Coordinates of C-alpha atoms and ligand atoms in Angstrom, one line a residue:
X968 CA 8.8 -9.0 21.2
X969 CA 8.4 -12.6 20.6
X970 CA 11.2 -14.6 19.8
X971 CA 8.2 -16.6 18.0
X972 CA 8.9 -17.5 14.0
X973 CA 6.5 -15.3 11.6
X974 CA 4.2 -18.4 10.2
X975 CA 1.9 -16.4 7.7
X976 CA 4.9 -14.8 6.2
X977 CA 6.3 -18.2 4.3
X978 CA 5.3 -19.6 1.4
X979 CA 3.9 -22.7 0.7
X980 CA 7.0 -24.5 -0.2
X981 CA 8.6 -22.9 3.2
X982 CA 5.7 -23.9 5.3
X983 CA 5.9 -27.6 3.8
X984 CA 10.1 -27.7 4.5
X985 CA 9.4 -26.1 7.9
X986 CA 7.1 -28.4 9.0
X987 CA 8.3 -31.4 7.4
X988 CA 11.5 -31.2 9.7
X989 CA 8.1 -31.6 12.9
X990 CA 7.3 -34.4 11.2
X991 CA 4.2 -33.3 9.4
X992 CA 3.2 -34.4 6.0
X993 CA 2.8 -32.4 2.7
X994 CA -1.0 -32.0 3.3
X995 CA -1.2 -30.7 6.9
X996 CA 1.0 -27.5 5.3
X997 CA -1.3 -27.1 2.8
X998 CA -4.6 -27.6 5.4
X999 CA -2.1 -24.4 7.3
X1000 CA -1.4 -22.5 4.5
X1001 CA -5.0 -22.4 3.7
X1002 CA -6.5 -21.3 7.5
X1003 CA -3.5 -18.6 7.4
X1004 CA -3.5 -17.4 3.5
X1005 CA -7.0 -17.7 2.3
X1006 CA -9.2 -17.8 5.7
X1007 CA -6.6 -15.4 7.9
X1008 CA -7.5 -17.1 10.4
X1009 CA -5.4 -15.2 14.0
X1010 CA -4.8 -18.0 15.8
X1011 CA -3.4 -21.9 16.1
X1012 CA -7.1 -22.8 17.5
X1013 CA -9.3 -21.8 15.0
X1014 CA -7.3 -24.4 12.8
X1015 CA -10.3 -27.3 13.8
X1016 CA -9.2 -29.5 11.1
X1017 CA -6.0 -30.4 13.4
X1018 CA -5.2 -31.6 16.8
X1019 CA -5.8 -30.1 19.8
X1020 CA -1.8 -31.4 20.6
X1021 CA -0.7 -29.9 17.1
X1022 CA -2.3 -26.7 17.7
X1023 CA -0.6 -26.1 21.0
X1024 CA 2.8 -27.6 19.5
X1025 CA 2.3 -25.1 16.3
X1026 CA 1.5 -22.1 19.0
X1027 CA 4.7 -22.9 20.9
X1028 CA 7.2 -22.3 18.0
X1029 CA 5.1 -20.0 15.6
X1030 CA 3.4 -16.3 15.6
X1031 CA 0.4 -15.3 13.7
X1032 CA 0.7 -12.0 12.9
X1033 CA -2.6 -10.4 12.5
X1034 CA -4.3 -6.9 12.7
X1035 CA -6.6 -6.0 15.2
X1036 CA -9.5 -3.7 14.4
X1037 CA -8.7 -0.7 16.7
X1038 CA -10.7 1.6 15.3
X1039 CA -13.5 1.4 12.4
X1040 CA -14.5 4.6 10.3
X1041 CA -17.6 4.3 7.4
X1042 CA -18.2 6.9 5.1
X1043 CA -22.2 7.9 4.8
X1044 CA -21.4 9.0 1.4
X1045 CA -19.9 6.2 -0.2
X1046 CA -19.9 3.2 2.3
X1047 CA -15.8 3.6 2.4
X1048 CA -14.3 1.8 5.8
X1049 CA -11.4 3.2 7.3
X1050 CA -9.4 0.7 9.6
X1051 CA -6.8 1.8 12.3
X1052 CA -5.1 -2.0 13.1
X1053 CA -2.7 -2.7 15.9
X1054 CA 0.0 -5.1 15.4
X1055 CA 1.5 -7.5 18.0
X1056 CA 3.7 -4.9 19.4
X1057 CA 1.0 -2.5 19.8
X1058 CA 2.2 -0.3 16.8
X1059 CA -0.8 1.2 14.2
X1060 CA -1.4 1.5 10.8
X1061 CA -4.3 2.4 8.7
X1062 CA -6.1 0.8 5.6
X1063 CA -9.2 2.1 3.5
X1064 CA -11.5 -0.3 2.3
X1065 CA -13.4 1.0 -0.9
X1066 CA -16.1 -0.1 -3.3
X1067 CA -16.1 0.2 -6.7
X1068 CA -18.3 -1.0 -9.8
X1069 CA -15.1 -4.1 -10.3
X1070 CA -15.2 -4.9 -6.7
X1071 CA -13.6 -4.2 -3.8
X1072 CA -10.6 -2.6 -3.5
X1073 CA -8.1 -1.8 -0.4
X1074 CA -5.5 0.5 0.5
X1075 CA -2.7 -1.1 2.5
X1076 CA 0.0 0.5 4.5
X1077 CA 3.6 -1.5 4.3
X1078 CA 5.2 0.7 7.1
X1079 CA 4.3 2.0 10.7
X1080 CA 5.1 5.9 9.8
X1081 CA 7.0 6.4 7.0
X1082 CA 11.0 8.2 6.3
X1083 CA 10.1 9.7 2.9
X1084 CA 8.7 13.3 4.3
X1085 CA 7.2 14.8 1.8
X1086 CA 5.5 17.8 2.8
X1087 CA 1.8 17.2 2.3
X1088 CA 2.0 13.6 3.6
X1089 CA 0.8 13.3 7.4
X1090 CA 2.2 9.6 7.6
X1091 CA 5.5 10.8 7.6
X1092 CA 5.5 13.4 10.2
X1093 CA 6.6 11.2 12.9
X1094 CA 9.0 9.4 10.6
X1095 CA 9.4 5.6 10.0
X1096 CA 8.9 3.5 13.0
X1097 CA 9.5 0.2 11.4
X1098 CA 8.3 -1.8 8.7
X1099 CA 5.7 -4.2 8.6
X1100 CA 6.5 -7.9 7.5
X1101 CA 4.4 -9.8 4.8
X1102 CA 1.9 -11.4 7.2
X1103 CA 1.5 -7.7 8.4
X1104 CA 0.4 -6.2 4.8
X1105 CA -1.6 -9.8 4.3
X1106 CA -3.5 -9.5 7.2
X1107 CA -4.9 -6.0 6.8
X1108 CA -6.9 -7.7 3.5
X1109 CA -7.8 -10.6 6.4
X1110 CA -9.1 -8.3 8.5
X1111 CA -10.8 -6.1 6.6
X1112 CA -12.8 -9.1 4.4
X1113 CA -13.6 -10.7 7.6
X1114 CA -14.7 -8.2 9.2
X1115 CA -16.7 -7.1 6.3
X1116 CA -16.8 -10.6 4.3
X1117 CA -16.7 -8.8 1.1
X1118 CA -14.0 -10.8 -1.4
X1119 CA -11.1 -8.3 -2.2
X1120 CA -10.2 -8.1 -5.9
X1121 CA -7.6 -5.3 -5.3
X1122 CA -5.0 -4.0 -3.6
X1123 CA -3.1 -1.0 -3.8
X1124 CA 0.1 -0.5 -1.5
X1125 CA -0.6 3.5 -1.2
X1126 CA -1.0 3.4 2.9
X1127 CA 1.4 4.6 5.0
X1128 CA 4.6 3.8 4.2
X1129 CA 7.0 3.7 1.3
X1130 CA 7.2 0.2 -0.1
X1131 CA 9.9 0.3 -1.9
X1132 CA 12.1 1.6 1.2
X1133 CA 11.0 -2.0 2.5
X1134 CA 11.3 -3.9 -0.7
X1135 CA 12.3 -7.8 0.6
X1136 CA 9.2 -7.5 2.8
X1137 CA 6.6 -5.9 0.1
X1138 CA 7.7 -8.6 -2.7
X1139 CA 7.2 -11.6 -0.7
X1140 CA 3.8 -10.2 0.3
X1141 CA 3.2 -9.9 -3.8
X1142 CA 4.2 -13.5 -4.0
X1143 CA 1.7 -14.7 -1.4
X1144 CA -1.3 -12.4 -1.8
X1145 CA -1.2 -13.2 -5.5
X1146 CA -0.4 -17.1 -4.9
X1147 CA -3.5 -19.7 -6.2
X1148 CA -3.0 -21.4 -2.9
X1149 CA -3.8 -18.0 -1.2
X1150 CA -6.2 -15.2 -1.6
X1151 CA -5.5 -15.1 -6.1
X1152 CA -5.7 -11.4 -6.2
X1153 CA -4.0 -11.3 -9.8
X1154 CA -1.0 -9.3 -10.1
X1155 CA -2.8 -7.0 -12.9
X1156 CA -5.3 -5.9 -9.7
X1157 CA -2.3 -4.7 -7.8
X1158 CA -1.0 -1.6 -8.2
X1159 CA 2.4 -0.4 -6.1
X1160 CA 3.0 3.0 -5.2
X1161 CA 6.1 4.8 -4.8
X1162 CA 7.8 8.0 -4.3
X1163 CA 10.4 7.1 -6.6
X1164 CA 13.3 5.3 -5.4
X1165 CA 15.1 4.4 -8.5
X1166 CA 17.5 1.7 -7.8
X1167 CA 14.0 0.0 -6.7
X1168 CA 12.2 0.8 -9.9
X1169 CA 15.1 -1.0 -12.1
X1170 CA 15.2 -3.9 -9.2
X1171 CA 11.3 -4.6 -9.8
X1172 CA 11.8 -4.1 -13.6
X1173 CA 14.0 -7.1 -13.9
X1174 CA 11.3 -9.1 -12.0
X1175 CA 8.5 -8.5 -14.8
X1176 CA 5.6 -8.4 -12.9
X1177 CA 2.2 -7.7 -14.3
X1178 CA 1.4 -5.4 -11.3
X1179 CA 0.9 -1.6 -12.0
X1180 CA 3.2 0.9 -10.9
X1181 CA 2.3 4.3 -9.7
X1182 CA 4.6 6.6 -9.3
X1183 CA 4.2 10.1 -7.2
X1184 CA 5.7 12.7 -9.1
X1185 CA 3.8 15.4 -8.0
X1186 CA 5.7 17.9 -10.3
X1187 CA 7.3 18.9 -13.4
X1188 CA 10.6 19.7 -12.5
X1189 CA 13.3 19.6 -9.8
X1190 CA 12.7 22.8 -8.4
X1191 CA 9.3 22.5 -7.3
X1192 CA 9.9 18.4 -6.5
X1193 CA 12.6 19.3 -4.4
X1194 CA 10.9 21.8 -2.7
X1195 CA 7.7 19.1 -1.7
X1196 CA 9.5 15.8 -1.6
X1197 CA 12.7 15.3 -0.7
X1198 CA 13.7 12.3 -2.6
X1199 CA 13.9 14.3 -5.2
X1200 CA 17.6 15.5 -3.9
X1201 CA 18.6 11.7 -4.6
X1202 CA 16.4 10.8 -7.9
X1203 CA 15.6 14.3 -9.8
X1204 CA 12.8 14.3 -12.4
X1205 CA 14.7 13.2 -15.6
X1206 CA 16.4 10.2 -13.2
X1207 CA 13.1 9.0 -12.5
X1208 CA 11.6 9.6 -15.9
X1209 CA 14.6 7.5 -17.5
X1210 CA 13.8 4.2 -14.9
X1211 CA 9.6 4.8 -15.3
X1212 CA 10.5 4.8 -19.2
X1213 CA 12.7 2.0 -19.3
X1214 CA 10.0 0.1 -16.5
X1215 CA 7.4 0.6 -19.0
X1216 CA 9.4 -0.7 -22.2
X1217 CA 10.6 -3.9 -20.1
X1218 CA 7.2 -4.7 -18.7
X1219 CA 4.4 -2.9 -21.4
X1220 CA 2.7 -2.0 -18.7
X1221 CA 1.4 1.5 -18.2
X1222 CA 3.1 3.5 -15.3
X1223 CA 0.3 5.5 -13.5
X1224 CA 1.5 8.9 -12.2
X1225 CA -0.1 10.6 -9.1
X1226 CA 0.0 14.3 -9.5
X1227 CA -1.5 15.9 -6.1
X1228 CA -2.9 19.3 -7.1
X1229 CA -1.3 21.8 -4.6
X1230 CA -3.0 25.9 -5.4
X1231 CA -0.8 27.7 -6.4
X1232 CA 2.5 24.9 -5.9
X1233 CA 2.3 23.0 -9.1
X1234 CA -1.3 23.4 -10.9
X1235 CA -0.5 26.6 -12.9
X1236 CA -0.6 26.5 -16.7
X1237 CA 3.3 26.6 -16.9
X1238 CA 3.5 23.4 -14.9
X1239 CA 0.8 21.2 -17.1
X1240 CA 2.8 22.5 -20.3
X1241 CA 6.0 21.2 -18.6
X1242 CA 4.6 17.6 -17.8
X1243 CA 3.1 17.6 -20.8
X1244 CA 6.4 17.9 -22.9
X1245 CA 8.0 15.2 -20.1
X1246 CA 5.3 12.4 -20.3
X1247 CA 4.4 12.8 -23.9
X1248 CA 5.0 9.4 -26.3
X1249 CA 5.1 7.8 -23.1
X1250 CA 3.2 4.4 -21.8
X1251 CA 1.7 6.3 -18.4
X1252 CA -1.5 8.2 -17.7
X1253 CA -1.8 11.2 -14.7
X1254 CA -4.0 10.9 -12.0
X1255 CA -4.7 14.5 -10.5
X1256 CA -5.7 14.3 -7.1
X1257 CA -6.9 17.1 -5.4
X1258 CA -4.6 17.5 -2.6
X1259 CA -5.8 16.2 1.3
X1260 CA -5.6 19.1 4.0
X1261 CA -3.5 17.9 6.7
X1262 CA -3.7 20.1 9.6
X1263 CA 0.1 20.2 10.3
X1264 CA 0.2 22.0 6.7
X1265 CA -0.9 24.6 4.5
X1266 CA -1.3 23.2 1.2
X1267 CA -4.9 23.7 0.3
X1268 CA -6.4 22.1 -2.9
X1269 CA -6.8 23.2 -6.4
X1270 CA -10.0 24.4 -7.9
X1271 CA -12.6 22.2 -9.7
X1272 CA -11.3 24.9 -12.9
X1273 CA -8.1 24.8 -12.6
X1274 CA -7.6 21.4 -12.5
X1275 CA -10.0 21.3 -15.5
X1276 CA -7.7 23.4 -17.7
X1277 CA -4.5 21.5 -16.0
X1278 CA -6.1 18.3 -18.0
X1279 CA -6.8 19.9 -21.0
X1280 CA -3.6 21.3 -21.2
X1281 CA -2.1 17.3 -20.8
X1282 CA -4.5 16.7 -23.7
X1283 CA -3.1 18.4 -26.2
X1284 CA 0.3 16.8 -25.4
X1285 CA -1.6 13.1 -25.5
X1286 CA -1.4 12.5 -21.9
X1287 CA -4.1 11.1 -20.8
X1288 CA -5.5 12.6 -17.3
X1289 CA -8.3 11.6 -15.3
X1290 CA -8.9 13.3 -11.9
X1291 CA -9.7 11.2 -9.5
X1292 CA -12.8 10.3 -7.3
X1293 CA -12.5 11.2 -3.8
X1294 CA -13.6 8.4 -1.6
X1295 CA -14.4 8.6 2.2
X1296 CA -14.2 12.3 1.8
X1297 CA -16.3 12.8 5.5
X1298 CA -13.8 10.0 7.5
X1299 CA -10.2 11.3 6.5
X1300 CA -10.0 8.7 4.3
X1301 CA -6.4 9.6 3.3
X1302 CA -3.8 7.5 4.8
X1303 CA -1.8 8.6 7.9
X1304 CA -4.7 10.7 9.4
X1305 CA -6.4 8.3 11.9
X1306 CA -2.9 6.8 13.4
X1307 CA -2.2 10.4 14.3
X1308 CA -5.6 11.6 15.4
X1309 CA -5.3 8.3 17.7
X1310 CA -2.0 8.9 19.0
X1311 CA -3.2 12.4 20.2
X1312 CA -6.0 11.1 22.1
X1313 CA -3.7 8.2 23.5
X1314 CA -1.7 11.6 24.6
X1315 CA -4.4 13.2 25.9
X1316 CA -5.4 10.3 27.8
X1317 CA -2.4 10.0 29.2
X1318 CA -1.8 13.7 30.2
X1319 CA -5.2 13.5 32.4
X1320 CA -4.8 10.5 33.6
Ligands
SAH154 N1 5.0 6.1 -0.3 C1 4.3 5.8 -1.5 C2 2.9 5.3 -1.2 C3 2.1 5.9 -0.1 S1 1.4 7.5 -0.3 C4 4.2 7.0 -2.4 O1 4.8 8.0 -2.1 O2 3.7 6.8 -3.5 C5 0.1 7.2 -1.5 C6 -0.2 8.5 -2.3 O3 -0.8 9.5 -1.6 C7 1.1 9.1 -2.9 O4 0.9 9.4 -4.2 C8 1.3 10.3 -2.0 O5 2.1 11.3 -2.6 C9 -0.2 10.7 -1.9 N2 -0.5 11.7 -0.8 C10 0.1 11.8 0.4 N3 -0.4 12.8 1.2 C11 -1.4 13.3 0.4 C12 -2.3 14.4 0.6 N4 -2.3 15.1 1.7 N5 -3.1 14.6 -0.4 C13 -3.1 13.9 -1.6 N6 -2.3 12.9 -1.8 C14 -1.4 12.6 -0.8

């Protein structure tokens, strides 16, 4: 791997120190930060604004880390895109590009694989390869506007990956994506994902972010958590709850829980009356997802009914529930799919080869 310094990954400030010490005024960073934050631009010459000596002197001590369009996917139903990227070592991840009536809206991965393994998730089969730097999560959004040259209002870090397992990385990609100099996607249009890590939760707390936090809880209580996600072992239920409570009083902002409805796992009657009691009086509303099939599994989805009465049942408690709209439902749009279904063609490939 390049010994190369990760350009896209500072921030202005950075950029204006770094190159300073070149020799370079205030305004040439700025006139950089801009081709590499808002245009994501992928290399040195498509900077036309400088030098053709400055260019090559920039390319000799700095990478541009970008993603490469590897594979493209577009739902007929609903015009989603689904993006396999490779990164300058080769590695892949997957994003999902989707439009609602607010805009544009895309789904980011902040690891290659992930460690988490929860047992419906196919990005974590293969474990966690590595993580992916700032520039890395940026220039997914790059790639994905240029390619399409839609303007992105949202993000959501639900790719692959757990982003709190690679926290320094995923909050200086907050800073910049969010940054007036950069792309301005406001905070309040980003919402963060996570398993539940807690020591992470009370970390991002303290930083008061506007940003909306999802957390996958997935069930009511330790014995069916533990028995899908093994982070649970670490941070039960009530350990979570406590930090997603004490995240919404510090911040008033409403935690958003993903609830994947597994038949027969955790949609039963018993199970909505149990999340009820847990979540009620609490800043948060439940997003019921009907479960993915990932072939490596056997968790199979919950009926249109039963997830009907799950809801009604979170009613009564004042939870409010909302199931949500499955996107890209004829190109795998769930995340961690399309890596794998590549990696077994690249093994095919090279078994016949
Ligand atoms: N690691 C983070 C973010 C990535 S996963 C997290 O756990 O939140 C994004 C969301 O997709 C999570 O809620 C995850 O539990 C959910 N998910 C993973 N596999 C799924 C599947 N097969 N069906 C439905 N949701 C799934």
């Amino acid at each position: 791997m390049s010994e190369k310094r990760d350009i896209k990954s500072y921030n202005l400030i950075e950029l204006q120190q770094t190159l300073a010490q070149m020799g370079l005024p205030k305004f040439r960073a700025a006139q950089i930060y801009k081709w590499l934050q808002v245009q994501g631009v992928t290399s040195f010459d498509e900077m036309t604004n400088l030098s053709k000596d400055l260019r090559k002197s920039l390319s000799e001590i700095f990478l541009i880390r970008s993603a490469k369009i590897e594979r493209k996917l577009v739902s007929d139903i609903d015009d989603t895109v689904k993006y396999l990227f490779s990164l300058c070592d080769g590695e892949t991840v997957e994003s999902v590009l989707m439009k609602y009536k607010y805009g544009y809206s895309i789904c980011v991965s902040t690891q290659v694989g992930c460690k988490m393994g929860c047992k419906f998730c196919a990005s974590t089969l293969n474990g966690c390869v590595r993580n992916l730097t700032a520039s890395e999560i940026l220039s997914q959004i790059h790639a994905a506007a240029n390619d399409t040259g839609v303007r992105i209002s949202h993000v959501v870090l639900m790719g692959m990956g757990e982003p709190l397992d690679n926290y320094e990385n995923v909050m200086r990609f907050l800073e910049l994506v969010s940054d007036d100099n950069g792309l301005n996607i406001s905070a309040r249009n980003i919402s963060l994902s996570t398993c539940g890590i807690v020591p992470k939760i009370k970390e991002l707390e303290q930083k008061r972010l506007q940003i909306t936090l999802s957390v996958s809880l997935h069930a009511p209580n330790d014995a069916i958590r533990s028995a899908i996600m093994p982070v649970n072992h670490k941070w039960n239920v009530d350990t979570l709850l406590a930090a997603c409570r004490s995240y919404a009083a510090t911040t008033s902002r409403r935690i958003s829980f993903e609830y994947a409805m597994i038949a027969g796992v955790n949609d039963s009657d018993a199970c909505a009356k149990e999340l009820g009691q847990k979540l009620k009086g609490m800043l948060a509303h439940v997003n019921l997802i009907p479960v993915n099939n990932v072939k490596e599994n056997s968790f199979h989805k919950s009926g249109k009914s039963r997830i009907e009465a799950f809801t009604e049942i979170l009613k009564t408690y004042g939870v409010n529930a909302t199931v949500r709209r499955t996107l890209g439902a004829d190109i795998n749009a769930s995340c961690g799919q399309l890596r794998r279904s590549a990696a077994e063609v690249g093994a095919d490939k090279e078994v016949s080869s």
